Short mmCIF file of C-alpha atoms in Angstrom, two decimals:
data_model
loop_
_atom_site.label_atom_id
_atom_site.label_comp_id
_atom_site.label_asym_id
_atom_site.label_seq_id
_atom_site.Cartn_x
_atom_site.Cartn_y
_atom_site.Cartn_z
CA MET A 1 0.00 0.00 0.00
CA SER A 2 1.24 3.48 -0.82
CA VAL A 3 -0.57 6.76 -0.38
CA ASN A 4 2.51 8.90 -0.58
CA CYS A 5 2.60 9.85 -4.24
CA ARG A 6 0.59 12.69 -5.70
CA ALA A 7 -0.71 12.10 -9.22
CA GLY A 8 1.70 9.22 -9.72
CA LYS A 9 4.79 11.35 -9.16
CA ALA A 10 7.80 9.27 -8.17
CA VAL A 11 9.79 10.03 -5.05
CA GLY A 12 13.55 10.00 -4.66
CA SER A 13 14.24 12.06 -7.75
CA GLY A 14 17.13 14.41 -8.54
CA THR A 15 15.66 17.02 -6.20
CA VAL A 16 17.42 15.24 -3.33
CA GLU A 17 20.76 16.92 -4.05
CA GLN A 18 19.23 20.42 -3.83
CA LEU A 19 18.75 20.08 -0.09
CA LEU A 20 20.51 22.58 2.17
CA THR A 21 18.38 22.60 5.33
CA LEU A 22 15.72 20.55 7.08
CA ASP A 23 13.19 23.19 6.11
CA ASP A 24 14.10 22.51 2.48
CA ALA A 25 13.29 18.86 3.17
CA GLU A 26 9.87 19.86 4.45
CA ARG A 27 9.05 21.71 1.24
CA LEU A 28 10.10 18.78 -0.92
CA ALA A 29 8.16 16.32 1.21
CA GLU A 30 4.91 18.26 0.94
CA GLU A 31 5.14 17.94 -2.83
CA ALA A 32 5.58 14.17 -2.59
CA VAL A 33 2.62 13.11 -0.44
CA THR A 34 -1.14 13.50 -0.50
CA PRO A 35 -2.76 16.37 1.44
CA GLU A 36 -4.40 13.81 3.74
CA ALA A 37 -1.08 12.19 4.62
CA TRP A 38 0.53 15.61 5.03
CA SER A 39 -2.09 16.62 7.57
CA TYR A 40 -1.03 13.71 9.77
CA ILE A 41 2.70 14.18 9.29
CA VAL A 42 2.91 17.89 10.10
CA GLY A 43 -0.24 18.54 12.12
CA GLY A 44 -0.68 19.15 15.81
CA ALA A 45 -3.48 19.28 18.34
CA GLY A 46 -6.10 22.02 18.63
CA ASP A 47 -4.84 25.41 17.48
CA GLU A 48 -1.34 23.93 17.17
CA ARG A 49 0.09 26.32 19.73
CA THR A 50 2.33 23.73 21.37
CA LEU A 51 3.45 22.62 17.92
CA ARG A 52 4.68 26.17 17.26
CA TRP A 53 6.10 26.64 20.75
CA ASN A 54 8.33 23.57 20.38
CA ARG A 55 10.25 25.34 17.64
CA GLU A 56 10.00 28.85 19.05
CA ALA A 57 11.44 27.75 22.39
CA PHE A 58 14.92 27.45 20.90
CA SER A 59 14.90 31.18 20.13
CA ARG A 60 14.56 31.88 23.85
CA PHE A 61 18.06 30.63 24.61
CA ARG A 62 21.41 32.09 23.58
CA LEU A 63 24.66 30.22 23.02
CA ARG A 64 27.81 31.38 24.86
CA TYR A 65 30.68 30.27 22.63
CA ARG A 66 34.35 30.11 23.61
CA VAL A 67 37.27 31.08 21.36
CA LEU A 68 40.91 30.11 20.88
CA VAL A 69 40.10 26.47 21.49
CA ASP A 70 41.76 23.82 19.32
CA VAL A 71 38.84 22.49 17.26
CA SER A 72 40.94 21.09 14.43
CA SER A 73 39.36 17.73 15.18
CA VAL A 74 35.67 17.65 16.14
CA SER A 75 33.52 14.55 16.50
CA THR A 76 29.75 14.37 16.89
CA GLU A 77 29.91 10.76 18.13
CA THR A 78 28.35 9.87 21.47
CA THR A 79 26.56 7.02 23.20
CA VAL A 80 22.93 6.54 24.24
CA LEU A 81 22.30 3.96 26.95
CA GLY A 82 25.77 2.66 26.15
CA THR A 83 25.15 2.32 22.41
CA PRO A 84 27.55 4.22 20.13
CA VAL A 85 25.92 6.56 17.60
CA SER A 86 27.36 8.97 15.05
CA MET A 87 25.65 12.00 16.54
CA PRO A 88 23.48 13.08 19.47
CA ALA A 89 20.38 12.87 17.26
CA LEU A 90 18.18 9.76 16.98
CA VAL A 91 15.17 8.95 14.81
CA ALA A 92 12.01 9.35 16.88
CA PRO A 93 9.21 6.77 16.76
CA MET A 94 6.59 7.61 14.14
CA ALA A 95 3.54 5.59 13.19
CA PHE A 96 2.25 4.60 9.75
CA GLN A 97 5.37 5.45 7.76
CA GLN A 98 3.97 3.97 4.55
CA ILE A 99 1.87 7.11 4.22
CA ALA A 100 5.12 8.92 3.38
CA HIS A 101 6.81 6.30 1.22
CA GLU A 102 5.87 2.85 0.01
CA ASP A 103 8.94 1.35 1.72
CA GLY A 104 7.98 2.94 5.05
CA GLU A 105 9.97 1.84 8.08
CA ILE A 106 12.21 -0.38 5.96
CA ALA A 107 13.58 2.69 4.17
CA MET A 108 13.71 4.66 7.42
CA ALA A 109 15.82 1.93 9.00
CA ARG A 110 18.23 1.88 6.08
CA GLY A 111 18.52 5.67 6.09
CA ALA A 112 19.21 5.83 9.83
CA ALA A 113 21.78 3.06 9.46
CA ALA A 114 23.52 4.90 6.63
CA ALA A 115 23.74 7.97 8.87
CA GLY A 116 25.13 5.87 11.71
CA THR A 117 22.42 6.64 14.21
CA LEU A 118 19.67 4.85 16.11
CA MET A 119 16.06 4.40 15.04
CA CYS A 120 13.21 4.07 17.51
CA VAL A 121 10.52 1.93 15.89
CA SER A 122 6.82 2.47 16.65
CA THR A 123 4.57 -0.34 17.84
CA VAL A 124 2.15 0.78 15.13
CA ALA A 125 4.69 0.55 12.34
CA THR A 126 3.68 -0.62 8.88
CA ALA A 127 6.37 -3.33 9.05
CA THR A 128 7.24 -5.92 11.67
CA PRO A 129 10.21 -5.49 14.01
CA ALA A 130 11.81 -8.53 12.39
CA ASP A 131 11.53 -7.10 8.88
CA ILE A 132 12.88 -3.72 10.01
CA ALA A 133 15.83 -5.41 11.70
CA ALA A 134 16.55 -7.46 8.59
CA ALA A 135 16.66 -4.27 6.49
CA ALA A 136 19.56 -2.88 8.53
CA PRO A 137 20.89 -5.79 10.59
CA ASP A 138 23.90 -4.03 12.11
CA ALA A 139 22.15 -0.80 13.10
CA PRO A 140 20.96 0.02 16.64
CA ARG A 141 17.22 0.07 17.32
CA TRP A 142 14.83 0.70 20.19
CA LEU A 143 11.15 -0.28 20.29
CA GLN A 144 8.51 2.29 21.20
CA ILE A 145 5.56 0.74 23.01
CA TYR A 146 1.88 1.46 22.81
CA VAL A 147 0.11 -0.94 25.13
CA PHE A 148 -2.92 -2.73 23.76
CA ARG A 149 -5.85 -3.61 25.99
CA ASP A 150 -5.03 -7.18 25.04
CA ARG A 151 -1.55 -7.17 26.62
CA GLU A 152 -0.57 -10.30 24.72
CA VAL A 153 -0.47 -8.27 21.50
CA SER A 154 2.07 -5.83 22.97
CA ASP A 155 4.04 -8.70 24.49
CA GLN A 156 4.32 -10.40 21.11
CA VAL A 157 5.64 -7.21 19.49
CA ILE A 158 8.17 -6.76 22.29
CA GLU A 159 9.30 -10.37 22.12
CA GLN A 160 9.82 -10.22 18.37
CA ALA A 161 11.74 -6.95 18.65
CA LEU A 162 14.09 -8.20 21.34
CA GLU A 163 14.70 -11.43 19.44
CA SER A 164 15.58 -9.24 16.43
CA GLY A 165 18.24 -7.30 18.29
CA PHE A 166 16.37 -4.26 19.61
CA THR A 167 18.13 -3.13 22.78
CA ALA A 168 15.68 -0.94 24.71
CA LEU A 169 11.96 -0.32 25.20
CA VAL A 170 10.50 3.18 24.99
CA LEU A 171 7.12 3.47 26.68
CA THR A 172 5.06 6.36 25.31
CA ALA A 173 3.18 7.68 28.33
CA ASP A 174 1.37 10.73 26.94
CA LEU A 175 -1.36 9.13 24.83
CA PRO A 176 -4.00 7.85 27.29
CA VAL A 177 -6.53 9.31 24.85
CA TYR A 178 -6.08 10.74 21.36
CA GLY A 179 -5.48 14.48 21.07
CA ILE A 180 -7.97 16.67 19.22
CA ARG A 181 -6.38 17.07 15.79
CA HIS A 182 -8.48 19.32 13.59
CA ARG A 183 -6.11 19.37 10.65
CA GLU A 184 -6.42 15.59 10.25
CA ALA A 185 -10.19 15.73 10.63
CA ARG A 186 -10.67 18.47 8.05
CA LEU A 187 -8.72 16.61 5.39
CA GLY A 188 -10.16 13.22 6.24
CA PHE A 189 -6.94 11.42 7.15
CA GLU A 190 -7.46 7.70 7.64
CA ALA A 191 -4.69 5.64 9.18
CA PRO A 192 -3.59 2.63 7.11
CA GLU A 193 -4.61 0.23 9.86
CA ASP A 194 -4.77 -2.81 7.61
CA ASP A 195 -1.04 -2.37 6.96
CA VAL A 196 -0.07 -2.25 10.64
CA PRO A 197 0.81 -5.78 11.84
CA ALA A 198 0.17 -5.01 15.52
CA ILE A 199 -3.31 -3.61 14.83
CA VAL A 200 -4.14 -6.53 12.54
CA ALA A 201 -3.07 -8.92 15.30
CA ALA A 202 -5.15 -7.09 17.92
CA ARG A 203 -8.25 -7.27 15.75
CA ALA A 204 -7.65 -10.93 15.00
CA ARG A 205 -7.71 -11.56 18.75
CA GLY A 206 -11.10 -9.86 19.07
CA GLY A 207 -10.10 -6.24 19.67
CA ASP A 208 -12.56 -3.55 18.68
CA ALA A 209 -11.43 -0.07 17.70
CA THR A 210 -14.54 2.03 18.27
CA GLU A 211 -12.91 5.42 18.65
CA HIS A 212 -10.45 7.45 16.57
CA HIS A 213 -8.72 4.83 14.41
CA SER A 214 -6.88 2.30 16.63
CA LEU A 215 -7.32 4.10 19.96
CA GLY A 216 -10.08 1.72 20.98
CA LEU A 217 -7.52 -1.07 20.95
CA LEU A 218 -5.11 0.67 23.31
CA GLU A 219 -4.97 0.66 27.10
CA SER A 220 -5.96 3.99 28.67
CA GLY A 221 -5.53 2.84 32.26
CA LEU A 222 -1.76 2.37 32.47
CA GLN A 223 -0.04 3.39 35.69
CA TRP A 224 3.55 3.63 36.88
CA ASP A 225 3.85 0.01 37.95
CA TYR A 226 3.84 -0.96 34.27
CA VAL A 227 7.30 0.64 33.98
CA SER A 228 8.75 -1.63 36.66
CA GLU A 229 6.91 -4.57 35.10
CA LEU A 230 8.68 -3.91 31.80
CA VAL A 231 12.06 -3.62 33.53
CA GLU A 232 11.63 -6.83 35.50
CA ARG A 233 10.10 -8.92 32.74
CA TRP A 234 12.22 -8.04 29.71
CA LYS A 235 15.60 -7.32 31.31
CA VAL A 236 16.48 -4.44 28.95
CA PRO A 237 16.66 -0.68 29.58
CA VAL A 238 13.27 1.04 29.66
CA VAL A 239 12.81 4.67 28.62
CA VAL A 240 9.66 6.64 29.45
CA LYS A 241 8.68 9.08 26.71
CA GLY A 242 6.25 11.98 26.97
CA LEU A 243 7.25 13.69 30.21
CA VAL A 244 7.19 17.46 30.75
CA THR A 245 7.37 17.73 34.57
CA ALA A 246 9.99 17.05 37.21
CA GLU A 247 7.38 15.15 39.21
CA ASP A 248 6.87 12.55 36.49
CA ALA A 249 10.57 12.32 35.69
CA ASP A 250 11.26 11.55 39.35
CA LEU A 251 8.61 8.83 39.32
CA ALA A 252 10.07 7.34 36.15
CA CYS A 253 13.41 6.97 37.91
CA GLN A 254 11.79 5.54 41.03
CA TYR A 255 10.07 2.86 38.94
CA GLY A 256 13.30 1.82 37.26
CA ALA A 257 13.54 3.76 34.00
CA SER A 258 17.01 4.03 32.49
CA GLY A 259 16.02 7.07 30.46
CA VAL A 260 13.31 9.67 29.95
CA VAL A 261 12.30 11.56 26.83
CA VAL A 262 11.16 15.10 27.49
CA SER A 263 8.37 15.35 24.94
CA ASN A 264 4.83 16.63 24.40
CA HIS A 265 4.27 14.21 21.51
CA GLY A 266 5.37 16.79 18.98
CA GLY A 267 2.49 19.08 19.95
CA ARG A 268 0.02 16.42 18.84
CA GLN A 269 -1.71 15.70 22.16
CA LEU A 270 -2.50 18.48 24.65
CA ASP A 271 -2.51 21.84 22.92
CA GLY A 272 -1.25 24.51 25.28
CA ALA A 273 1.25 22.16 26.90
CA ILE A 274 4.70 23.48 27.74
CA ALA A 275 7.32 23.30 24.99
CA SER A 276 9.66 20.35 25.37
CA LEU A 277 12.79 22.52 25.56
CA GLU A 278 11.26 24.70 28.29
CA ALA A 279 10.52 21.57 30.32
CA LEU A 280 14.02 20.16 29.90
CA PRO A 281 15.92 22.00 32.69
CA GLU A 282 13.63 20.98 35.54
CA ILE A 283 13.69 17.37 34.41
CA VAL A 284 17.48 17.32 34.10
CA ASP A 285 17.72 18.75 37.62
CA VAL A 286 15.51 16.13 39.24
CA VAL A 287 16.86 13.15 37.28
CA GLY A 288 20.51 13.84 38.02
CA ASP A 289 22.63 10.82 37.23
CA ARG A 290 19.83 8.30 37.74
CA ALA A 291 18.89 8.12 34.06
CA GLU A 292 19.74 9.59 30.68
CA VAL A 293 17.58 12.48 29.51
CA PHE A 294 16.57 12.94 25.88
CA LEU A 295 14.66 15.75 24.17
CA ASP A 296 12.01 15.38 21.49
CA GLY A 297 10.25 18.23 19.72
CA GLY A 298 11.11 21.16 17.50
CA VAL A 299 14.71 20.32 16.54
CA ARG A 300 15.53 21.61 13.05
CA ARG A 301 19.14 22.80 13.28
CA GLY A 302 22.48 21.68 14.63
CA THR A 303 22.39 24.73 16.87
CA ASP A 304 19.13 23.34 18.34
CA VAL A 305 20.97 20.13 19.13
CA VAL A 306 23.74 21.90 21.04
CA VAL A 307 21.24 24.05 22.95
CA ALA A 308 19.56 20.84 24.11
CA LEU A 309 22.92 19.37 25.07
CA ALA A 310 23.82 22.51 27.01
CA LEU A 311 20.55 22.27 28.92
CA GLY A 312 21.36 18.70 29.92
CA ALA A 313 20.03 16.38 27.23
CA ARG A 314 22.10 13.37 26.26
CA ALA A 315 20.70 13.48 22.74
CA VAL A 316 17.66 14.64 20.80
CA LEU A 317 15.07 12.71 18.82
CA VAL A 318 13.87 13.98 15.46
CA GLY A 319 10.61 12.82 13.96
CA ARG A 320 9.06 15.01 11.30
CA PRO A 321 12.40 15.89 9.60
CA ALA A 322 13.21 12.19 9.17
CA MET A 323 9.73 11.64 7.76
CA TYR A 324 10.32 14.50 5.30
CA GLY A 325 13.43 12.77 4.03
CA LEU A 326 11.52 9.51 3.74
CA ALA A 327 8.74 11.18 1.75
CA PHE A 328 10.84 12.75 -0.97
CA GLY A 329 13.73 10.31 -1.15
CA GLY A 330 13.17 7.04 0.69
CA ASP A 331 16.24 5.76 2.52
CA LYS A 332 18.54 8.20 0.69
CA GLY A 333 16.35 11.12 1.71
CA VAL A 334 16.40 10.00 5.35
CA ALA A 335 20.18 9.66 5.29
CA GLN A 336 20.57 13.07 3.69
CA VAL A 337 18.38 14.82 6.25
CA LEU A 338 20.24 13.18 9.12
CA GLU A 339 23.63 13.97 7.60
CA ILE A 340 22.66 17.64 7.22
CA LEU A 341 21.77 17.67 10.91
CA ARG A 342 25.04 15.91 11.81
CA GLU A 343 27.12 18.36 9.76
CA GLU A 344 25.34 21.33 11.32
CA THR A 345 25.91 19.88 14.78
CA GLU A 346 29.61 19.40 14.04
CA ASN A 347 29.84 22.99 12.84
CA ALA A 348 28.00 24.27 15.91
CA LEU A 349 30.27 22.30 18.24
CA ALA A 350 33.39 23.74 16.60
CA LEU A 351 32.10 27.30 16.75
CA LEU A 352 30.99 26.78 20.34
CA GLY A 353 34.56 25.74 21.22
CA CYS A 354 33.74 22.08 21.84
CA ARG A 355 35.40 19.04 20.32
CA SER A 356 32.62 16.61 21.18
CA PRO A 357 29.11 16.56 22.61
CA ALA A 358 30.60 15.64 25.99
CA GLU A 359 32.31 19.05 26.19
CA VAL A 360 29.04 21.01 25.95
CA THR A 361 28.02 22.27 29.39
CA SER A 362 25.44 24.54 30.97
CA ALA A 363 27.98 27.36 30.72
CA HIS A 364 27.46 27.37 26.96
CA VAL A 365 23.85 28.58 27.13
CA LYS A 366 21.77 31.23 28.85
CA PRO A 367 18.15 32.37 28.66
CA ALA A 368 17.49 35.19 26.22
#
């Protein structure tokens, strides 16, 4: 199934080499997909205030660069939960990737692998964890978890992922109900549920999605003890994604999380919620050295990456930009978008007076 092409136009054409920025990627991507698919990819909740704030928040911090530092050799390499990656930027979990390109998560995995970074795969992917792993067998991967009311469905996805070499579980905690997304509703976006193995499996076991697409199949009553259950049962690091308060970050650590992702679901859930970057400092303060802290939301430049590092993030996750690359260029488009971000991050590190992400400190940033 492919709903990405408009009027039969092929993706991955010569326009790929014209890319200079991630915003360029966005413009190319919009030309490659249907309006319905685009509404899902770029849209947010309500009036899309939080969606805007995620990006605007970076303009409220200023970088304090140092000079006369030997930056003749700069590396963007780092580690996340002990896994080496080429840069402090990972591919965020995104559902239904076939709406952007017929190869969906398979192409995304290959693109992330080519860029040397980690991909977080959604439970509601349009490919199985095993197939995604086979597409890029040597690349690092984490599994994002949505928990089905029939827990056996989620357990089967987790089991297959871990058997396929995924090394961590990322529990998305900020979707107990579906956000009000007017852009999707106006354009009539319909999720490709029949192409999502986990949803197909849930329905085959008697699940009934009676609300907004597959929401009726998901568990809305999860509590913190599920985090410790994941840790104890699967024996791999667990990351809790979707936190914007110190209180919840502290609880995540108490229940055994190895990492937290400061995120408001890309502005797609509660409109009016605090921007991810604005929430980052208080979460870094309360977490301390108990877990690694990641930031998701609004990153479009290498300078955004170093601002997040300076405020205490270990790395950032990028979602929409990676999907833009997928839409216009498949795996090559993904790799190109990520490489642009890596090159910009390397440039920002050098100009900041840092030879690696580890050298970025709180002294390198201040509020505007």
